[in-house]
PDB file of C-alpha atoms in Angstrom:
ATOM      1  CA  MET D   1     114.915 145.533 127.372  1.00 58.00           C
ATOM      2  CA  THR D   2     118.465 144.383 127.942  1.00 62.00           C
ATOM      3  CA  ILE D   3     119.491 140.680 128.965  1.00 68.00           C
ATOM      4  CA  ASP D   4     123.149 140.502 129.922  1.00 70.00           C
ATOM      5  CA  LEU D   5     124.209 137.186 129.386  1.00 79.00           C
ATOM      6  CA  SER D   6     127.940 136.275 129.556  1.00 85.00           C
ATOM      7  CA  ASP D   7     129.401 133.818 126.920  1.00 84.00           C
ATOM      8  CA  VAL D   8     129.423 131.021 129.331  1.00 88.00           C
ATOM      9  CA  GLN D   9     126.033 131.615 130.474  1.00 87.00           C
ATOM     10  CA  LEU D  10     124.731 131.640 126.743  1.00 84.00           C
ATOM     11  CA  ASP D  11     126.491 128.565 126.163  1.00 86.00           C
ATOM     12  CA  ALA D  12     124.830 126.649 129.038  1.00 89.00           C
ATOM     13  CA  LEU D  13     121.633 127.681 127.698  1.00 86.00           C
ATOM     14  CA  LEU D  14     122.233 126.424 124.385  1.00 87.00           C
ATOM     15  CA  LYS D  15     123.477 123.335 125.919  1.00 88.00           C
ATOM     16  CA  ARG D  16     120.439 123.089 127.992  1.00 89.00           C
ATOM     17  CA  LEU D  17     118.358 122.856 124.971  1.00 85.00           C
ATOM     18  CA  HIS D  18     120.681 120.499 123.005  1.00 86.00           C
ATOM     19  CA  LEU D  19     121.362 122.811 120.494  1.00 87.00           C
ATOM     20  CA  ALA D  20     124.890 121.135 120.021  1.00 87.00           C
ATOM     21  CA  ASN D  21     125.812 122.982 116.478  1.00 86.00           C
ATOM     22  CA  ALA D  22     124.412 126.300 117.225  1.00 87.00           C
ATOM     23  CA  ARG D  23     126.773 126.050 120.674  1.00 86.00           C
ATOM     24  CA  ARG D  24     129.386 125.702 118.235  1.00 88.00           C
ATOM     25  CA  ALA D  25     128.524 128.371 115.409  1.00 88.00           C
ATOM     26  CA  TRP D  26     126.908 131.004 117.522  1.00 88.00           C
ATOM     27  CA  HIS D  27     129.777 133.246 118.519  1.00 87.00           C
ATOM     28  CA  GLU D  28     131.134 133.232 115.043  1.00 90.00           C
ATOM     29  CA  LEU D  29     127.855 134.067 113.674  1.00 90.00           C
ATOM     30  CA  VAL D  30     127.395 137.080 115.973  1.00 88.00           C
ATOM     31  CA  GLN D  31     131.046 138.402 114.679  1.00 91.00           C
ATOM     32  CA  ARG D  32     129.644 138.365 111.231  1.00 91.00           C
ATOM     33  CA  ALA D  33     126.333 139.648 112.089  1.00 91.00           C
ATOM     34  CA  GLU D  34     127.852 142.468 113.328  1.00 91.00           C
ATOM     35  CA  ARG D  35     130.534 143.255 110.654  1.00 92.00           C
ATOM     36  CA  GLU D  36     127.906 142.686 108.051  1.00 92.00           C
ATOM     37  CA  GLU D  37     124.906 144.438 109.980  1.00 90.00           C
ATOM     38  CA  TRP D  38     122.630 141.934 109.731  1.00 92.00           C
ATOM     39  CA  SER D  39     118.910 141.870 110.980  1.00 92.00           C
ATOM     40  CA  TYR D  40     118.042 139.946 114.205  1.00 90.00           C
ATOM     41  CA  ARG D  41     115.743 137.988 112.092  1.00 93.00           C
ATOM     42  CA  ASP D  42     118.313 137.140 109.712  1.00 93.00           C
ATOM     43  CA  PHE D  43     120.958 136.137 112.422  1.00 90.00           C
ATOM     44  CA  LEU D  44     118.075 133.957 114.316  1.00 91.00           C
ATOM     45  CA  ALA D  45     117.274 132.352 110.815  1.00 93.00           C
ATOM     46  CA  LEU D  46     120.699 131.603 109.613  1.00 92.00           C
ATOM     47  CA  LEU D  47     121.301 130.076 113.315  1.00 91.00           C
ATOM     48  CA  VAL D  48     118.317 127.691 112.973  1.00 92.00           C
ATOM     49  CA  ALA D  49     119.024 126.690 109.600  1.00 92.00           C
ATOM     50  CA  GLU D  50     122.481 125.820 110.579  1.00 91.00           C
ATOM     51  CA  GLU D  51     121.430 123.498 113.576  1.00 90.00           C
ATOM     52  CA  ILE D  52     118.993 122.003 111.252  1.00 91.00           C
ATOM     53  CA  ALA D  53     121.129 120.986 108.749  1.00 90.00           C
ATOM     54  CA  GLN D  54     123.915 119.534 111.170  1.00 90.00           C
ATOM     55  CA  ARG D  55     120.931 117.473 112.955  1.00 91.00           C
ATOM     56  CA  GLN D  56     120.014 116.518 109.320  1.00 92.00           C
ATOM     57  CA  GLN D  57     123.914 115.539 108.561  1.00 92.00           C
ATOM     58  CA  THR D  58     123.955 113.607 111.682  1.00 93.00           C
ATOM     59  CA  ARG D  59     120.869 111.860 111.216  1.00 95.00           C
ATOM     60  CA  ILE D  60     121.799 110.742 107.615  1.00 96.00           C
ATOM     61  CA  GLY D  61     125.344 109.407 109.099  1.00 96.00           C
ATOM     62  CA  ARG D  62     123.612 107.118 112.181  1.00 97.00           C
ATOM     63  CA  MET D  63     121.204 105.836 109.603  1.00 97.00           C
ATOM     64  CA  VAL D  64     123.797 104.934 107.133  1.00 97.00           C
ATOM     65  CA  ARG D  65     125.580 103.111 110.183  1.00 97.00           C
ATOM     66  CA  ARG D  66     122.913 101.140 110.984  1.00 97.00           C
ATOM     67  CA  ALA D  67     122.331 100.154 107.754  1.00 98.00           C
ATOM     68  CA  ARG D  68     125.544  98.429 107.444  1.00 97.00           C
ATOM     69  CA  PHE D  69     126.214  98.987 103.645  1.00 98.00           C
ATOM     70  CA  PRO D  70     129.504  97.399 102.704  1.00 96.00           C
ATOM     71  CA  VAL D  71     130.749 100.362 101.086  1.00 94.00           C
ATOM     72  CA  LEU D  72     128.666 103.642 100.561  1.00 95.00           C
ATOM     73  CA  LYS D  73     127.766 104.439  96.917  1.00 94.00           C
ATOM     74  CA  THR D  74     125.598 107.118  95.451  1.00 95.00           C
ATOM     75  CA  ILE D  75     123.853 107.109  92.177  1.00 95.00           C
ATOM     76  CA  ASP D  76     126.294 110.184  90.762  1.00 93.00           C
ATOM     77  CA  ASP D  77     129.047 107.557  91.299  1.00 92.00           C
ATOM     78  CA  PHE D  78     127.693 104.919  89.076  1.00 93.00           C
ATOM     79  CA  ASN D  79     128.827 105.060  85.297  1.00 90.00           C
ATOM     80  CA  PHE D  80     125.800 104.237  83.325  1.00 91.00           C
ATOM     81  CA  THR D  81     128.148 104.659  80.237  1.00 89.00           C
ATOM     82  CA  TYR D  82     128.603 100.954  79.800  1.00 83.00           C
ATOM     83  CA  GLN D  83     124.904  99.740  80.665  1.00 83.00           C
ATOM     84  CA  SER D  84     122.847  99.417  77.101  1.00 80.00           C
ATOM     85  CA  THR D  85     119.859  98.253  79.524  1.00 85.00           C
ATOM     86  CA  VAL D  86     119.545 100.309  82.406  1.00 90.00           C
ATOM     87  CA  ARG D  87     119.560 104.063  82.516  1.00 90.00           C
ATOM     88  CA  LEU D  88     119.123 106.465  84.976  1.00 90.00           C
ATOM     89  CA  ALA D  89     115.614 107.645  83.856  1.00 89.00           C
ATOM     90  CA  LEU D  90     114.760 104.149  84.388  1.00 88.00           C
ATOM     91  CA  LEU D  91     115.367 104.659  87.877  1.00 94.00           C
ATOM     92  CA  GLY D  92     114.021 108.008  88.669  1.00 91.00           C
ATOM     93  CA  SER D  93     110.999 106.303  90.732  1.00 93.00           C
ATOM     94  CA  ALA D  94     113.414 104.023  92.725  1.00 96.00           C
ATOM     95  CA  LEU D  95     114.853 107.237  94.042  1.00 96.00           C
ATOM     96  CA  ALA D  96     111.713 109.013  95.129  1.00 96.00           C
ATOM     97  CA  PRO D  97     109.997 108.834  98.565  1.00 97.00           C
ATOM     98  CA  ASP D  98     107.362 106.912  97.044  1.00 97.00           C
ATOM     99  CA  PHE D  99     109.502 103.973  96.189  1.00 98.00           C
ATOM    100  CA  VAL D 100     109.396 103.299  99.844  1.00 98.00           C
ATOM    101  CA  THR D 101     106.024 104.876 101.141  1.00 97.00           C
ATOM    102  CA  GLU D 102     104.159 102.582  98.371  1.00 97.00           C
ATOM    103  CA  GLY D 103     106.272  99.303  99.250  1.00 97.00           C
ATOM    104  CA  ARG D 104     107.724  99.034  95.956  1.00 98.00           C
ATOM    105  CA  CYS D 105     110.502  96.417  94.612  1.00 98.00           C
ATOM    106  CA  LEU D 106     113.603  96.036  92.382  1.00 98.00           C
ATOM    107  CA  ILE D 107     115.579  92.856  91.332  1.00 98.00           C
ATOM    108  CA  PHE D 108     118.952  93.804  89.801  1.00 97.00           C
ATOM    109  CA  GLY D 109     120.099  90.808  87.637  1.00 96.00           C
ATOM    110  CA  GLY D 110     123.126  90.148  85.947  1.00 93.00           C
ATOM    111  CA  LYS D 111     126.814  88.866  85.774  1.00 91.00           C
ATOM    112  CA  PRO D 112     129.042  90.027  88.610  1.00 89.00           C
ATOM    113  CA  GLY D 113     130.679  93.304  88.581  1.00 88.00           C
ATOM    114  CA  ARG D 114     128.069  94.918  86.773  1.00 90.00           C
ATOM    115  CA  GLY D 115     127.028  97.131  89.521  1.00 92.00           C
ATOM    116  CA  LYS D 116     123.932  95.461  91.294  1.00 96.00           C
ATOM    117  CA  THR D 117     125.175  96.493  94.643  1.00 96.00           C
ATOM    118  CA  HIS D 118     126.155  99.712  93.726  1.00 96.00           C
ATOM    119  CA  LEU D 119     123.006 100.662  92.759  1.00 97.00           C
ATOM    120  CA  ALA D 120     120.712  98.926  95.339  1.00 98.00           C
ATOM    121  CA  VAL D 121     122.879 100.798  97.813  1.00 98.00           C
ATOM    122  CA  ALA D 122     122.755 103.891  96.180  1.00 97.00           C
ATOM    123  CA  ILE D 123     118.654 103.598  96.098  1.00 98.00           C
ATOM    124  CA  ALA D 124     118.803 102.600 100.026  1.00 98.00           C
ATOM    125  CA  TYR D 125     121.185 105.800 100.596  1.00 97.00           C
ATOM    126  CA  ARG D 126     118.773 108.322  98.651  1.00 97.00           C
ATOM    127  CA  ALA D 127     116.001 106.550 100.680  1.00 97.00           C
ATOM    128  CA  ILE D 128     117.651 107.715 103.870  1.00 97.00           C
ATOM    129  CA  GLN D 129     118.330 111.157 102.842  1.00 96.00           C
ATOM    130  CA  ASN D 130     114.272 111.118 102.259  1.00 95.00           C
ATOM    131  CA  GLY D 131     113.839 110.535 105.959  1.00 95.00           C
ATOM    132  CA  PHE D 132     113.843 106.494 106.005  1.00 98.00           C
ATOM    133  CA  ASP D 133     115.725 103.939 107.422  1.00 98.00           C
ATOM    134  CA  ALA D 134     117.470 100.987 105.652  1.00 98.00           C
ATOM    135  CA  LEU D 135     119.063  97.562 105.994  1.00 98.00           C
ATOM    136  CA  PHE D 136     121.494  95.974 103.764  1.00 98.00           C
ATOM    137  CA  VAL D 137     122.315  92.058 104.259  1.00 98.00           C
ATOM    138  CA  THR D 138     123.464  89.131 102.006  1.00 97.00           C
ATOM    139  CA  ALA D 139     121.179  86.377 101.096  1.00 97.00           C
ATOM    140  CA  ALA D 140     123.545  84.018 102.690  1.00 96.00           C
ATOM    141  CA  GLU D 141     123.794  86.037 106.077  1.00 97.00           C
ATOM    142  CA  LEU D 142     120.093  86.504 106.419  1.00 98.00           C
ATOM    143  CA  ILE D 143     119.188  82.798 106.103  1.00 97.00           C
ATOM    144  CA  ASP D 144     121.907  81.749 108.234  1.00 97.00           C
ATOM    145  CA  ASP D 145     120.661  84.098 110.948  1.00 97.00           C
ATOM    146  CA  LEU D 146     117.020  83.359 110.459  1.00 98.00           C
ATOM    147  CA  SER D 147     117.809  79.376 110.384  1.00 97.00           C
ATOM    148  CA  ALA D 148     119.696  79.581 113.647  1.00 97.00           C
ATOM    149  CA  ALA D 149     116.938  81.839 115.282  1.00 97.00           C
ATOM    150  CA  PHE D 150     114.616  79.419 114.261  1.00 97.00           C
ATOM    151  CA  ARG D 151     116.199  76.429 115.830  1.00 96.00           C
ATOM    152  CA  SER D 152     116.749  78.495 119.318  1.00 97.00           C
ATOM    153  CA  GLY D 153     113.152  79.515 119.313  1.00 96.00           C
ATOM    154  CA  ARG D 154     113.581  83.079 118.382  1.00 97.00           C
ATOM    155  CA  LEU D 155     112.494  83.042 115.049  1.00 96.00           C
ATOM    156  CA  THR D 156     109.687  85.881 115.730  1.00 95.00           C
ATOM    157  CA  ASP D 157     112.325  88.314 117.147  1.00 95.00           C
ATOM    158  CA  ALA D 158     114.872  87.572 114.593  1.00 97.00           C
ATOM    159  CA  LEU D 159     112.253  88.276 111.775  1.00 98.00           C
ATOM    160  CA  ALA D 160     111.457  91.856 113.364  1.00 97.00           C
ATOM    161  CA  HIS D 161     114.863  92.771 112.464  1.00 97.00           C
ATOM    162  CA  TYR D 162     114.337  92.498 108.711  1.00 98.00           C
ATOM    163  CA  VAL D 163     110.834  93.189 108.650  1.00 98.00           C
ATOM    164  CA  HIS D 164     110.971  96.550 110.324  1.00 98.00           C
ATOM    165  CA  PRO D 165     113.485  98.973 108.315  1.00 98.00           C
ATOM    166  CA  SER D 166     111.758 100.852 105.643  1.00 98.00           C
ATOM    167  CA  ILE D 167     113.834  99.624 102.892  1.00 98.00           C
ATOM    168  CA  LEU D 168     115.737  96.259 103.040  1.00 98.00           C
ATOM    169  CA  ILE D 169     118.350  95.063 100.508  1.00 98.00           C
ATOM    170  CA  VAL D 170     118.943  91.584  99.741  1.00 98.00           C
ATOM    171  CA  ASP D 171     122.306  90.878  98.330  1.00 97.00           C
ATOM    172  CA  GLU D 172     124.020  88.004  96.342  1.00 95.00           C
ATOM    173  CA  VAL D 173     120.879  85.961  96.127  1.00 97.00           C
ATOM    174  CA  GLY D 174     121.895  82.733  94.055  1.00 93.00           C
ATOM    175  CA  TYR D 175     125.755  83.298  94.892  1.00 87.00           C
ATOM    176  CA  LEU D 176     126.217  80.710  97.556  1.00 86.00           C
ATOM    177  CA  THR D 177     124.533  77.324  98.495  1.00 85.00           C
ATOM    178  CA  TYR D 178     122.263  77.250 101.165  1.00 92.00           C
ATOM    179  CA  GLY D 179     120.661  75.032 103.612  1.00 91.00           C
ATOM    180  CA  THR D 180     117.363  73.054 102.773  1.00 94.00           C
ATOM    181  CA  ASP D 181     115.269  75.711 104.709  1.00 95.00           C
ATOM    182  CA  ALA D 182     116.576  78.677 102.603  1.00 97.00           C
ATOM    183  CA  ALA D 183     113.035  79.192 100.878  1.00 97.00           C
ATOM    184  CA  ASN D 184     111.116  79.240 104.107  1.00 97.00           C
ATOM    185  CA  MET D 185     113.384  81.304 105.462  1.00 97.00           C
ATOM    186  CA  LEU D 186     113.501  83.853 102.699  1.00 98.00           C
ATOM    187  CA  PHE D 187     109.593  83.433 102.395  1.00 98.00           C
ATOM    188  CA  HIS D 188     108.985  84.561 105.929  1.00 98.00           C
ATOM    189  CA  VAL D 189     110.760  88.093 105.304  1.00 98.00           C
ATOM    190  CA  VAL D 190     109.062  88.694 101.933  1.00 98.00           C
ATOM    191  CA  ASN D 191     105.982  87.591 102.707  1.00 98.00           C
ATOM    192  CA  ASP D 192     105.848  89.838 105.855  1.00 98.00           C
ATOM    193  CA  ARG D 193     107.352  92.722 104.038  1.00 98.00           C
ATOM    194  CA  HIS D 194     105.227  92.317 101.223  1.00 98.00           C
ATOM    195  CA  ARG D 195     101.735  92.356 103.597  1.00 98.00           C
ATOM    196  CA  LYS D 196     103.062  95.480 105.407  1.00 97.00           C
ATOM    197  CA  LYS D 197     104.466  97.209 101.935  1.00 97.00           C
ATOM    198  CA  ARG D 198     107.713  97.523 102.960  1.00 98.00           C
ATOM    199  CA  ALA D 199     110.045  98.032 100.099  1.00 98.00           C
ATOM    200  CA  MET D 200     112.742  95.715  98.963  1.00 98.00           C
ATOM    201  CA  ILE D 201     115.796  95.190  96.876  1.00 98.00           C
ATOM    202  CA  PHE D 202     117.501  91.874  95.472  1.00 98.00           C
ATOM    203  CA  THR D 203     120.476  91.409  93.622  1.00 98.00           C
ATOM    204  CA  THR D 204     121.109  88.043  92.045  1.00 97.00           C
ATOM    205  CA  ASN D 205     123.561  86.583  89.181  1.00 95.00           C
ATOM    206  CA  LYS D 206     120.758  83.632  88.537  1.00 95.00           C
ATOM    207  CA  PRO D 207     117.651  84.122  86.322  1.00 95.00           C
ATOM    208  CA  LEU D 208     114.065  84.168  88.254  1.00 96.00           C
ATOM    209  CA  ALA D 209     113.338  80.666  86.984  1.00 95.00           C
ATOM    210  CA  GLY D 210     116.615  79.502  88.435  1.00 95.00           C
ATOM    211  CA  TRP D 211     116.007  80.654  92.361  1.00 96.00           C
ATOM    212  CA  GLY D 212     113.760  77.196  93.233  1.00 95.00           C
ATOM    213  CA  ARG D 213     116.854  75.204  92.357  1.00 95.00           C
ATOM    214  CA  VAL D 214     119.234  77.588  94.678  1.00 94.00           C
ATOM    215  CA  LEU D 215     116.477  77.566  97.436  1.00 96.00           C
ATOM    216  CA  HIS D 216     115.487  73.965  97.543  1.00 95.00           C
ATOM    217  CA  ASP D 217     112.031  74.670  97.009  1.00 96.00           C
ATOM    218  CA  GLU D 218     110.191  75.490  93.513  1.00 96.00           C
ATOM    219  CA  ASP D 219     107.288  76.230  95.089  1.00 97.00           C
ATOM    220  CA  LEU D 220     108.526  78.730  97.738  1.00 97.00           C
ATOM    221  CA  ALA D 221     110.784  80.186  95.104  1.00 97.00           C
ATOM    222  CA  HIS D 222     107.909  81.271  92.854  1.00 97.00           C
ATOM    223  CA  ALA D 223     105.840  82.462  95.591  1.00 98.00           C
ATOM    224  CA  ILE D 224     108.899  84.698  96.694  1.00 98.00           C
ATOM    225  CA  VAL D 225     109.221  86.075  93.152  1.00 98.00           C
ATOM    226  CA  ASP D 226     105.346  86.385  92.921  1.00 98.00           C
ATOM    227  CA  ARG D 227     105.447  88.932  95.820  1.00 98.00           C
ATOM    228  CA  ILE D 228     108.676  90.947  95.181  1.00 98.00           C
ATOM    229  CA  LEU D 229     107.434  91.325  91.654  1.00 97.00           C
ATOM    230  CA  GLU D 230     103.610  92.394  92.321  1.00 97.00           C
ATOM    231  CA  ARG D 231     104.669  96.084  92.929  1.00 97.00           C
ATOM    232  CA  GLY D 232     108.128  95.377  91.315  1.00 97.00           C
ATOM    233  CA  ARG D 233     110.162  94.911  88.548  1.00 96.00           C
ATOM    234  CA  MET D 234     113.653  93.131  87.499  1.00 96.00           C
ATOM    235  CA  LEU D 235     116.325  95.456  85.777  1.00 96.00           C
ATOM    236  CA  THR D 236     119.286  93.274  84.049  1.00 94.00           C
ATOM    237  CA  LEU D 237     122.612  94.901  84.030  1.00 93.00           C
ATOM    238  CA  ASP D 238     124.799  94.123  81.279  1.00 88.00           C
ATOM    239  CA  GLY D 239     128.322  95.590  79.871  1.00 79.00           C
ATOM    240  CA  PRO D 240     131.619  94.658  81.138  1.00 78.00           C
ATOM    241  CA  SER D 241     132.668  93.926  84.882  1.00 78.00           C
ATOM    242  CA  MET D 242     133.555  96.988  86.275  1.00 72.00           C
ATOM    243  CA  ARG D 243     136.369  95.011  88.347  1.00 69.00           C
ATOM    244  CA  THR D 244     137.975  93.517  85.170  1.00 68.00           C
ATOM    245  CA  LYS D 245     137.079  95.888  82.401  1.00 62.00           C
ATOM    246  CA  HIS D 246     140.830  97.262  82.198  1.00 53.00           C
ATOM    247  CA  LEU D 247     141.818  93.709  81.468  1.00 61.00           C
ATOM    248  CA  GLY D 248     139.512  93.360  78.462  1.00 59.00           C
ATOM    249  CA  LEU D 249     137.968  90.034  79.585  1.00 59.00           C
ATOM    250  CA  ASP D 250     134.385  90.943  77.997  1.00 59.00           C
ATOM    251  CA  ASP D 251     135.724  91.986  74.866  1.00 52.00           C
ATOM    252  CA  PRO D 252     135.858  88.777  72.815  1.00 44.00           C
ATOM    253  CA  THR D 253     138.523  90.114  70.360  1.00 45.00           C
ATOM    254  CA  SER D 254     140.899  90.628  73.236  1.00 47.00           C
ATOM    255  CA  PRO D 255     143.742  88.119  74.145  1.00 47.00           C
ATOM    256  CA  GLU D 256     142.891  87.634  77.919  1.00 48.00           C
ATOM    257  CA  ALA D 257     139.016  86.679  76.281  1.00 45.00           C
ATOM    258  CA  SER D 258     140.766  84.323  73.674  1.00 45.00           C
ATOM    259  CA  HIS D 259     143.211  82.635  76.036  1.00 46.00           C
ATOM    260  CA  PRO D 260     141.170  82.316  79.431  1.00 44.00           C
ATOM    261  CA  PRO D 261     143.560  80.840  82.357  1.00 42.00           C
ATOM    262  CA  ALA D 262     144.155  77.638  82.679  1.00 38.00           C
ATOM    263  CA  ARG D 263     142.211  75.582  85.346  1.00 38.00           C
ATOM    264  CA  ILE D 264     143.210  72.881  87.553  1.00 38.00           C
ATOM    265  CA  SER D 265     140.482  70.525  87.301  1.00 36.00           C
ATOM    266  CA  GLY D 266     138.232  69.414  84.530  1.00 38.00           C
ATOM    267  CA  ILE D 267     135.319  71.439  85.981  1.00 39.00           C
ATOM    268  CA  ASP D 268     134.287  74.357  83.824  1.00 44.00           C
ATOM    269  CA  ARG D 269     132.895  76.379  86.895  1.00 44.00           C
ATOM    270  CA  PRO D 270     131.312  75.498  90.078  1.00 40.00           C
ATOM    271  CA  GLU D 271     127.699  75.213  89.683  1.00 41.00           C
ATOM    272  CA  PHE D 272     126.882  78.271  92.307  1.00 38.00           C
ATOM    273  CA  PRO D 273     129.918  80.283  92.311  1.00 40.00           C
ATOM    274  CA  GLU D 274     131.072  82.020  95.107  1.00 37.00           C
ATOM    275  CA  PRO D 275     131.076  86.057  94.968  1.00 41.00           C
ATOM    276  CA  THR D 276     134.039  87.630  94.296  1.00 37.00           C
ATOM    277  CA  ARG D 277     135.422  88.936  97.611  1.00 36.00           C
ATOM    278  CA  GLY D 278     137.830  91.895  96.014  1.00 37.00           C
ATOM    279  CA  ILE D 279     136.347  95.277  96.108  1.00 32.00           C
ATOM    280  CA  ASP D 280     139.097  97.199  94.130  1.00 37.00           C
ATOM    281  CA  GLU D 281     136.389  99.143  92.361  1.00 36.00           C
ATOM    282  CA  TYR D 282     135.138 100.479  95.362  1.00 32.00           C
ATOM    283  CA  SER D 283     136.927 103.214  98.351  1.00 34.00           C
ATOM    284  CA  SER D 284     134.836 104.105 101.153  1.00 36.00           C
ATOM    285  CA  ILE D 285     135.812 105.547 104.954  1.00 31.00           C
ATOM    286  CA  TRP D 286     134.147 102.299 106.106  1.00 34.00           C
ATOM    287  CA  ARG D 287     136.021  98.745 105.956  1.00 36.00           C
ATOM    288  CA  PRO D 288     133.524  96.265 103.941  1.00 38.00           C
ATOM    289  CA  ALA D 289     131.651  94.018 106.326  1.00 40.00           C
ATOM    290  CA  VAL D 290     131.018  91.524 103.807  1.00 41.00           C
ATOM    291  CA  PRO D 291     131.674  90.525 100.383  1.00 41.00           C
ATOM    292  CA  ILE D 292     130.270  92.457  97.662  1.00 40.00           C
ATOM    293  CA  ASP D 293     129.314  91.987  94.128  1.00 44.00           C
ATOM    294  CA  ALA D 294     128.618  95.234  91.956  1.00 41.00           C
TER     295      ALA D 294
END
């Protein structure tokens, strides 16, 4: 039996089946198959495999854009050389699908520049590769958004945006000062996600005992941390700042550390300093949408 189809007709059939990559690749594959004497089965298998691979890459790209990562970083990009407390082996379970399906949580703590946000994004990106969706948001953005929604009577709808994704990153807890309803807003998100067993990752430069102070409610802050750590753990990153490592500021013997920059006021530093806005350590095809602490 012979089916005599022109190239145009075959292309139209593939288009009707929404096989976009097959439409792009079939002509070249036919030439290779004839030249290398593939079997019909081998030709079909490769054509289908190419279509699936392309769809997977398209899906990952779409999910990454929806996640709103400030930059895209992978676990392979992270330099563990300067870390004495965190090793790749400690993160193995967080990179597996079970981290999401079992609703586990992580809190990355440490000073600015140690790689907290990098690791959080890398874990969420692996989750996307494993077939899940993710969302990145700073604590300040989340609290401000939910506070505004509450005032306008839209809290339920706004909460769904943060509760639905399979994995949620809440970045920079404690970096900025928040409104007096901060703990209440954050508790709504954490409690709902905890009940639904949905994974969460937090980054912070404050000890967990200090969350009550920055969130303006010790009891609610304790309840938030309690829910996060029931199926989670905290990892503290040390080592030098990756942003200023070349200056040796974390080396007590360096001249820069011995003679810190002069300050204008008599105040050593803000009680809750704002996050560093530089992103010199990162490069990405996306423009950073929010300040990043790594």
